[in-house]
């Protein structure tokens, strides 16, 4: 057989063989995918699919390619504009008055506006969004309400506190009031559970101390108005985490309010210049009025029970605390 004929027959046999291999390869991918999603994969093909998934994870672990790193992420990005609207999504008993009052002092001494959202405008996502989007430029607006979608010139900030310590603080605040807000101004003060101790409230499953209340109290502020946000689970946690990444400029930590204020001034240099000095100088006298008149603490057993109920709360708190720590390092702030 001549060389030319040999090459001819080689090609005749090779081309169909290659085509069969390609078809088989593609069929295996299709079969593997279907098999995997139906949960009936054989061992060989399941491993093959997992290898593909592993390669995908390696490729996307680079932040340049990662689909989990949102291009719209606003967390920790300096905003130099002078006409921003700062929206403080204040979680109760996290030091929100200590954070917002310096802005009140700063803004009322200038032509800027300081605003507190009325209760009737916080009842739904629609009513809150409608209220907020009417704010003029260069405004600081605060209130106890969950996150909502806002235009880019709105800058959401917030503060988190250790979930159990926050709960204890709020229980005592509602029951006894503090130097600035008396119990007559606290709507839920007359509820039966506030005649009990914290231990009794938890044991009797009072509304304020129930699993349903404490398990997602903080998460709901960061998850949003969706009814599903009231359920403590991975979906609620992930929704809250995504919102922190995509919507918030920063989330501070109550246990380190000094750094929280410094980061706000760093990230909003033209909207918050001077708040740190006001916080340290003029707020020292006022901060004492935020302390509750009496403090009751739960027993170690009830503490452990509450912490267990707050599993997702703590997971979220530690996630945000880690981001806060990274932000401090990024801008050269010392550990405190």
Short mmCIF file of C-alpha atoms in Angstrom, two decimals:
data_model
loop_
_atom_site.label_atom_id
_atom_site.label_comp_id
_atom_site.label_asym_id
_atom_site.label_seq_id
_atom_site.Cartn_x
_atom_site.Cartn_y
_atom_site.Cartn_z
CA UNK A 1 0.00 0.00 0.00
CA UNK A 2 1.38 3.39 -0.99
CA UNK A 3 1.91 6.14 1.56
CA UNK A 4 -0.86 8.29 0.09
CA UNK A 5 -3.39 5.45 0.36
CA UNK A 6 -2.23 4.75 3.90
CA UNK A 7 -2.84 8.38 4.88
CA UNK A 8 -6.23 8.28 3.17
CA UNK A 9 -7.44 5.23 5.09
CA UNK A 10 -5.95 6.59 8.30
CA UNK A 11 -8.03 9.75 7.92
CA UNK A 12 -11.11 7.73 6.98
CA UNK A 13 -10.89 5.81 10.24
CA UNK A 14 -9.66 8.71 12.42
CA UNK A 15 -12.32 11.30 11.59
CA UNK A 16 -15.31 9.14 12.61
CA UNK A 17 -13.40 8.00 15.67
CA UNK A 18 -12.73 11.59 16.74
CA UNK A 19 -16.37 12.48 16.11
CA UNK A 20 -17.51 9.55 18.22
CA UNK A 21 -15.19 10.62 21.02
CA UNK A 22 -16.54 14.18 20.88
CA UNK A 23 -20.13 12.95 20.92
CA UNK A 24 -19.38 10.57 23.76
CA UNK A 25 -17.61 13.34 25.67
CA UNK A 26 -20.53 15.72 25.25
CA UNK A 27 -23.02 12.99 26.07
CA UNK A 28 -21.15 12.27 29.24
CA UNK A 29 -21.34 15.93 30.24
CA UNK A 30 -25.08 16.02 29.59
CA UNK A 31 -25.68 12.72 31.30
CA UNK A 32 -23.48 13.72 34.21
CA UNK A 33 -25.36 16.98 34.70
CA UNK A 34 -28.79 15.36 34.54
CA UNK A 35 -27.63 12.58 36.75
CA UNK A 36 -26.19 14.98 39.31
CA UNK A 37 -29.28 17.16 39.58
CA UNK A 38 -31.51 14.11 39.93
CA UNK A 39 -29.27 12.67 42.63
CA UNK A 40 -28.70 9.36 40.79
CA UNK A 41 -25.17 9.78 39.45
CA UNK A 42 -22.88 6.82 39.28
CA UNK A 43 -19.60 7.22 41.11
CA UNK A 44 -17.35 7.77 38.07
CA UNK A 45 -19.46 10.46 36.45
CA UNK A 46 -20.17 12.20 39.75
CA UNK A 47 -16.43 12.50 40.39
CA UNK A 48 -15.96 13.82 36.87
CA UNK A 49 -18.58 16.50 37.42
CA UNK A 50 -17.10 17.43 40.77
CA UNK A 51 -13.72 17.92 39.11
CA UNK A 52 -15.30 20.38 36.69
CA UNK A 53 -16.93 22.16 39.63
CA UNK A 54 -13.57 22.21 41.41
CA UNK A 55 -11.85 23.78 38.37
CA UNK A 56 -14.63 26.36 38.23
CA UNK A 57 -14.09 27.21 41.90
CA UNK A 58 -10.35 27.59 41.37
CA UNK A 59 -10.91 29.88 38.40
CA UNK A 60 -13.50 32.00 40.17
CA UNK A 61 -11.50 32.20 43.39
CA UNK A 62 -9.68 35.06 41.68
CA UNK A 63 -11.71 38.14 42.65
CA UNK A 64 -11.31 39.47 39.14
CA UNK A 65 -13.51 36.64 37.84
CA UNK A 66 -15.55 35.78 40.92
CA UNK A 67 -19.31 35.98 40.32
CA UNK A 68 -19.89 36.32 44.08
CA UNK A 69 -18.00 39.61 44.16
CA UNK A 70 -20.68 42.03 43.09
CA UNK A 71 -19.61 44.76 40.73
CA UNK A 72 -22.07 47.05 42.52
CA UNK A 73 -20.44 46.49 45.91
CA UNK A 74 -20.29 49.75 47.86
CA UNK A 75 -18.89 48.53 51.16
CA UNK A 76 -15.78 50.42 52.23
CA UNK A 77 -15.60 52.69 49.17
CA UNK A 78 -14.76 56.34 49.85
CA UNK A 79 -17.49 58.74 48.69
CA UNK A 80 -16.24 62.29 48.08
CA UNK A 81 -19.53 63.86 47.01
CA UNK A 82 -20.93 66.82 48.94
CA UNK A 83 -24.63 66.22 48.23
CA UNK A 84 -25.10 62.69 49.53
CA UNK A 85 -28.00 61.54 51.69
CA UNK A 86 -26.71 59.48 54.62
CA UNK A 87 -29.31 56.96 55.79
CA UNK A 88 -28.60 55.50 59.22
CA UNK A 89 -30.41 52.18 59.55
CA UNK A 90 -30.29 52.15 63.34
CA UNK A 91 -30.68 48.87 65.21
CA UNK A 92 -32.02 49.64 68.72
CA UNK A 93 -29.49 49.61 71.58
CA UNK A 94 -26.39 49.53 69.42
CA UNK A 95 -25.18 53.02 70.27
CA UNK A 96 -27.16 54.67 67.49
CA UNK A 97 -27.71 57.89 69.43
CA UNK A 98 -23.98 58.15 70.11
CA UNK A 99 -23.36 57.85 66.37
CA UNK A 100 -26.16 60.07 65.06
CA UNK A 101 -26.14 62.94 67.57
CA UNK A 102 -22.74 64.28 66.42
CA UNK A 103 -24.30 64.57 62.95
CA UNK A 104 -27.25 66.38 64.50
CA UNK A 105 -24.87 68.89 66.09
CA UNK A 106 -22.80 69.23 62.92
CA UNK A 107 -25.67 69.55 60.47
CA UNK A 108 -27.89 71.89 62.48
CA UNK A 109 -24.99 74.33 62.68
CA UNK A 110 -24.80 74.41 58.87
CA UNK A 111 -27.28 74.52 56.00
CA UNK A 112 -27.57 70.73 55.96
CA UNK A 113 -30.54 68.75 57.27
CA UNK A 114 -30.87 66.18 60.07
CA UNK A 115 -34.05 64.11 59.96
CA UNK A 116 -35.68 61.29 61.96
CA UNK A 117 -38.13 59.11 60.01
CA UNK A 118 -41.62 59.21 61.60
CA UNK A 119 -43.10 55.89 62.74
CA UNK A 120 -45.93 56.01 60.19
CA UNK A 121 -43.42 56.15 57.34
CA UNK A 122 -41.63 52.99 58.47
CA UNK A 123 -44.52 50.54 58.29
CA UNK A 124 -43.64 49.17 54.85
CA UNK A 125 -40.92 49.18 52.26
CA UNK A 126 -43.05 51.36 50.01
CA UNK A 127 -43.82 53.99 52.65
CA UNK A 128 -40.20 54.18 53.79
CA UNK A 129 -38.83 54.39 50.25
CA UNK A 130 -41.37 57.09 49.40
CA UNK A 131 -40.32 59.11 52.45
CA UNK A 132 -36.57 58.72 51.94
CA UNK A 133 -36.59 59.56 48.25
CA UNK A 134 -38.10 62.97 49.06
CA UNK A 135 -35.07 63.97 51.12
CA UNK A 136 -33.06 66.94 49.82
CA UNK A 137 -29.32 66.57 49.12
CA UNK A 138 -26.85 66.80 52.02
CA UNK A 139 -29.15 65.21 54.60
CA UNK A 140 -28.57 62.81 57.48
CA UNK A 141 -31.66 60.71 58.12
CA UNK A 142 -32.02 58.03 60.77
CA UNK A 143 -34.53 55.64 62.27
CA UNK A 144 -35.24 52.06 63.32
CA UNK A 145 -36.18 50.38 60.03
CA UNK A 146 -34.97 47.62 57.68
CA UNK A 147 -32.88 48.17 54.57
CA UNK A 148 -34.59 49.16 51.31
CA UNK A 149 -33.38 49.77 47.77
CA UNK A 150 -32.25 53.35 47.27
CA UNK A 151 -30.60 55.41 44.50
CA UNK A 152 -26.83 55.71 44.39
CA UNK A 153 -26.70 59.15 46.03
CA UNK A 154 -28.09 57.54 49.20
CA UNK A 155 -25.45 56.13 51.54
CA UNK A 156 -26.68 53.49 54.03
CA UNK A 157 -24.69 52.99 57.24
CA UNK A 158 -25.41 51.04 60.42
CA UNK A 159 -23.92 49.64 63.63
CA UNK A 160 -24.02 46.13 65.11
CA UNK A 161 -23.61 44.93 68.67
CA UNK A 162 -23.05 41.56 70.30
CA UNK A 163 -26.57 40.07 69.93
CA UNK A 164 -26.97 38.86 73.50
CA UNK A 165 -25.66 42.09 75.03
CA UNK A 166 -27.93 44.08 72.72
CA UNK A 167 -30.95 42.02 73.80
CA UNK A 168 -30.15 42.48 77.51
CA UNK A 169 -29.68 46.20 76.99
CA UNK A 170 -33.00 46.59 75.18
CA UNK A 171 -34.89 44.54 77.75
CA UNK A 172 -33.58 46.78 80.52
CA UNK A 173 -34.21 49.92 78.48
CA UNK A 174 -37.85 49.01 77.81
CA UNK A 175 -38.39 47.98 81.42
CA UNK A 176 -36.60 50.86 83.17
CA UNK A 177 -35.87 53.60 80.61
CA UNK A 178 -32.69 55.69 80.60
CA UNK A 179 -31.55 59.22 81.38
CA UNK A 180 -32.95 60.59 78.13
CA UNK A 181 -36.02 58.45 77.44
CA UNK A 182 -38.40 57.57 80.26
CA UNK A 183 -40.63 54.50 80.27
CA UNK A 184 -43.70 56.65 79.57
CA UNK A 185 -42.31 57.19 76.05
CA UNK A 186 -41.71 53.49 75.39
CA UNK A 187 -44.79 51.96 73.77
CA UNK A 188 -44.18 48.33 74.70
CA UNK A 189 -43.22 49.10 78.32
CA UNK A 190 -46.66 47.99 79.59
CA UNK A 191 -46.49 44.53 78.04
CA UNK A 192 -46.71 41.75 80.69
CA UNK A 193 -43.24 40.28 80.08
CA UNK A 194 -41.58 43.46 81.34
CA UNK A 195 -42.99 42.78 84.79
CA UNK A 196 -40.81 39.67 84.81
CA UNK A 197 -37.07 39.14 85.08
CA UNK A 198 -35.18 38.21 81.92
CA UNK A 199 -34.94 34.60 83.12
CA UNK A 200 -38.69 34.40 83.73
CA UNK A 201 -39.45 36.09 80.42
CA UNK A 202 -37.36 33.52 78.53
CA UNK A 203 -38.73 30.55 80.47
CA UNK A 204 -42.34 31.66 79.95
CA UNK A 205 -41.64 32.46 76.29
CA UNK A 206 -42.81 36.04 76.52
CA UNK A 207 -43.25 37.70 73.14
CA UNK A 208 -40.14 39.86 73.51
CA UNK A 209 -38.05 36.89 74.72
CA UNK A 210 -39.37 34.22 72.36
CA UNK A 211 -37.23 32.34 69.87
CA UNK A 212 -39.14 33.97 67.01
CA UNK A 213 -38.22 37.42 68.31
CA UNK A 214 -34.59 36.99 69.32
CA UNK A 215 -33.47 34.65 66.53
CA UNK A 216 -33.69 37.25 63.74
CA UNK A 217 -34.03 40.60 65.51
CA UNK A 218 -30.90 42.13 63.99
CA UNK A 219 -30.99 40.11 60.78
CA UNK A 220 -34.35 41.61 59.83
CA UNK A 221 -32.82 45.10 59.71
CA UNK A 222 -30.28 43.93 57.14
CA UNK A 223 -32.46 41.39 55.33
CA UNK A 224 -35.34 43.77 54.59
CA UNK A 225 -39.13 43.94 54.68
CA UNK A 226 -39.68 40.57 52.99
CA UNK A 227 -41.80 38.37 55.34
CA UNK A 228 -39.24 35.59 54.84
CA UNK A 229 -36.72 37.75 56.71
CA UNK A 230 -38.59 36.98 59.95
CA UNK A 231 -37.46 33.34 59.79
CA UNK A 232 -34.02 32.43 61.12
CA UNK A 233 -32.36 30.35 58.40
CA UNK A 234 -29.57 30.40 55.84
CA UNK A 235 -31.63 32.33 53.29
CA UNK A 236 -32.20 35.21 55.73
CA UNK A 237 -28.54 35.18 56.71
CA UNK A 238 -27.34 35.25 53.09
CA UNK A 239 -29.77 38.00 52.19
CA UNK A 240 -28.45 40.11 55.06
CA UNK A 241 -24.83 39.40 54.09
CA UNK A 242 -25.48 40.31 50.45
CA UNK A 243 -27.18 43.54 51.46
CA UNK A 244 -24.22 44.54 53.62
CA UNK A 245 -21.90 43.98 50.68
CA UNK A 246 -24.03 45.58 47.98
CA UNK A 247 -25.89 48.38 49.74
CA UNK A 248 -24.06 49.58 52.85
CA UNK A 249 -21.10 51.91 52.84
CA UNK A 250 -20.05 50.47 56.18
CA UNK A 251 -21.40 48.77 59.29
CA UNK A 252 -19.71 49.72 62.54
CA UNK A 253 -19.38 47.82 65.79
CA UNK A 254 -20.77 49.08 69.11
CA UNK A 255 -17.83 47.67 71.04
CA UNK A 256 -15.55 49.95 69.01
CA UNK A 257 -17.51 53.15 68.42
CA UNK A 258 -14.31 55.20 68.26
CA UNK A 259 -13.18 53.35 65.14
CA UNK A 260 -16.73 53.38 63.82
CA UNK A 261 -16.84 57.17 63.91
CA UNK A 262 -13.35 57.46 62.43
CA UNK A 263 -14.27 55.18 59.53
CA UNK A 264 -17.42 57.17 58.80
CA UNK A 265 -15.37 60.36 58.58
CA UNK A 266 -12.76 58.65 56.38
CA UNK A 267 -15.34 57.17 54.01
CA UNK A 268 -17.44 60.35 53.83
CA UNK A 269 -14.82 63.11 54.04
CA UNK A 270 -17.03 65.88 52.65
CA UNK A 271 -20.18 64.83 54.48
CA UNK A 272 -18.88 64.06 57.96
CA UNK A 273 -15.79 66.18 58.55
CA UNK A 274 -15.79 67.13 62.21
CA UNK A 275 -18.05 64.38 63.60
CA UNK A 276 -15.16 62.59 65.29
CA UNK A 277 -14.13 65.66 67.29
CA UNK A 278 -17.78 66.33 68.22
CA UNK A 279 -18.17 62.70 69.25
CA UNK A 280 -15.12 62.87 71.53
CA UNK A 281 -15.63 66.36 72.96
CA UNK A 282 -19.26 67.44 73.05
CA UNK A 283 -20.83 64.00 73.29
CA UNK A 284 -18.97 62.86 76.41
CA UNK A 285 -21.50 64.46 78.71
CA UNK A 286 -24.49 63.26 76.72
CA UNK A 287 -23.41 59.64 76.44
CA UNK A 288 -24.02 59.13 80.15
CA UNK A 289 -27.72 59.84 79.64
CA UNK A 290 -28.03 56.83 77.32
CA UNK A 291 -27.32 54.36 80.14
CA UNK A 292 -30.37 52.50 81.45
CA UNK A 293 -31.51 53.29 85.00
CA UNK A 294 -31.23 49.66 86.09
CA UNK A 295 -29.49 46.62 84.65
CA UNK A 296 -30.76 43.07 85.13
CA UNK A 297 -28.67 40.20 83.80
CA UNK A 298 -29.79 36.69 82.90
CA UNK A 299 -28.41 33.65 84.68
CA UNK A 300 -25.62 31.65 82.98
CA UNK A 301 -28.15 28.98 82.02
CA UNK A 302 -30.50 31.46 80.34
CA UNK A 303 -27.53 33.17 78.68
CA UNK A 304 -26.56 29.87 77.10
CA UNK A 305 -30.16 29.28 76.02
CA UNK A 306 -30.42 32.70 74.42
CA UNK A 307 -27.10 32.32 72.62
CA UNK A 308 -28.30 29.04 71.17
CA UNK A 309 -31.47 30.73 69.90
CA UNK A 310 -29.32 33.48 68.38
CA UNK A 311 -27.23 31.17 66.18
CA UNK A 312 -27.84 33.07 62.92
CA UNK A 313 -27.60 36.42 64.71
CA UNK A 314 -24.12 35.56 65.94
CA UNK A 315 -23.04 34.18 62.61
CA UNK A 316 -24.02 37.47 60.97
CA UNK A 317 -22.46 39.55 63.76
CA UNK A 318 -19.11 37.77 63.42
CA UNK A 319 -19.21 38.15 59.63
CA UNK A 320 -19.76 41.90 59.90
CA UNK A 321 -17.18 42.19 62.68
CA UNK A 322 -14.60 40.54 60.41
CA UNK A 323 -15.41 43.01 57.60
CA UNK A 324 -15.16 45.88 60.06
CA UNK A 325 -11.75 44.68 61.22
CA UNK A 326 -10.55 44.40 57.62
CA UNK A 327 -11.77 47.93 56.93
CA UNK A 328 -9.82 49.24 59.92
CA UNK A 329 -6.65 47.59 58.62
CA UNK A 330 -7.27 48.95 55.14
CA UNK A 331 -7.31 52.52 56.45
CA UNK A 332 -4.59 52.03 59.06
CA UNK A 333 -6.72 52.28 62.19
CA UNK A 334 -5.27 50.65 65.33
CA UNK A 335 -6.78 47.65 67.07
CA UNK A 336 -8.65 48.65 70.20
#
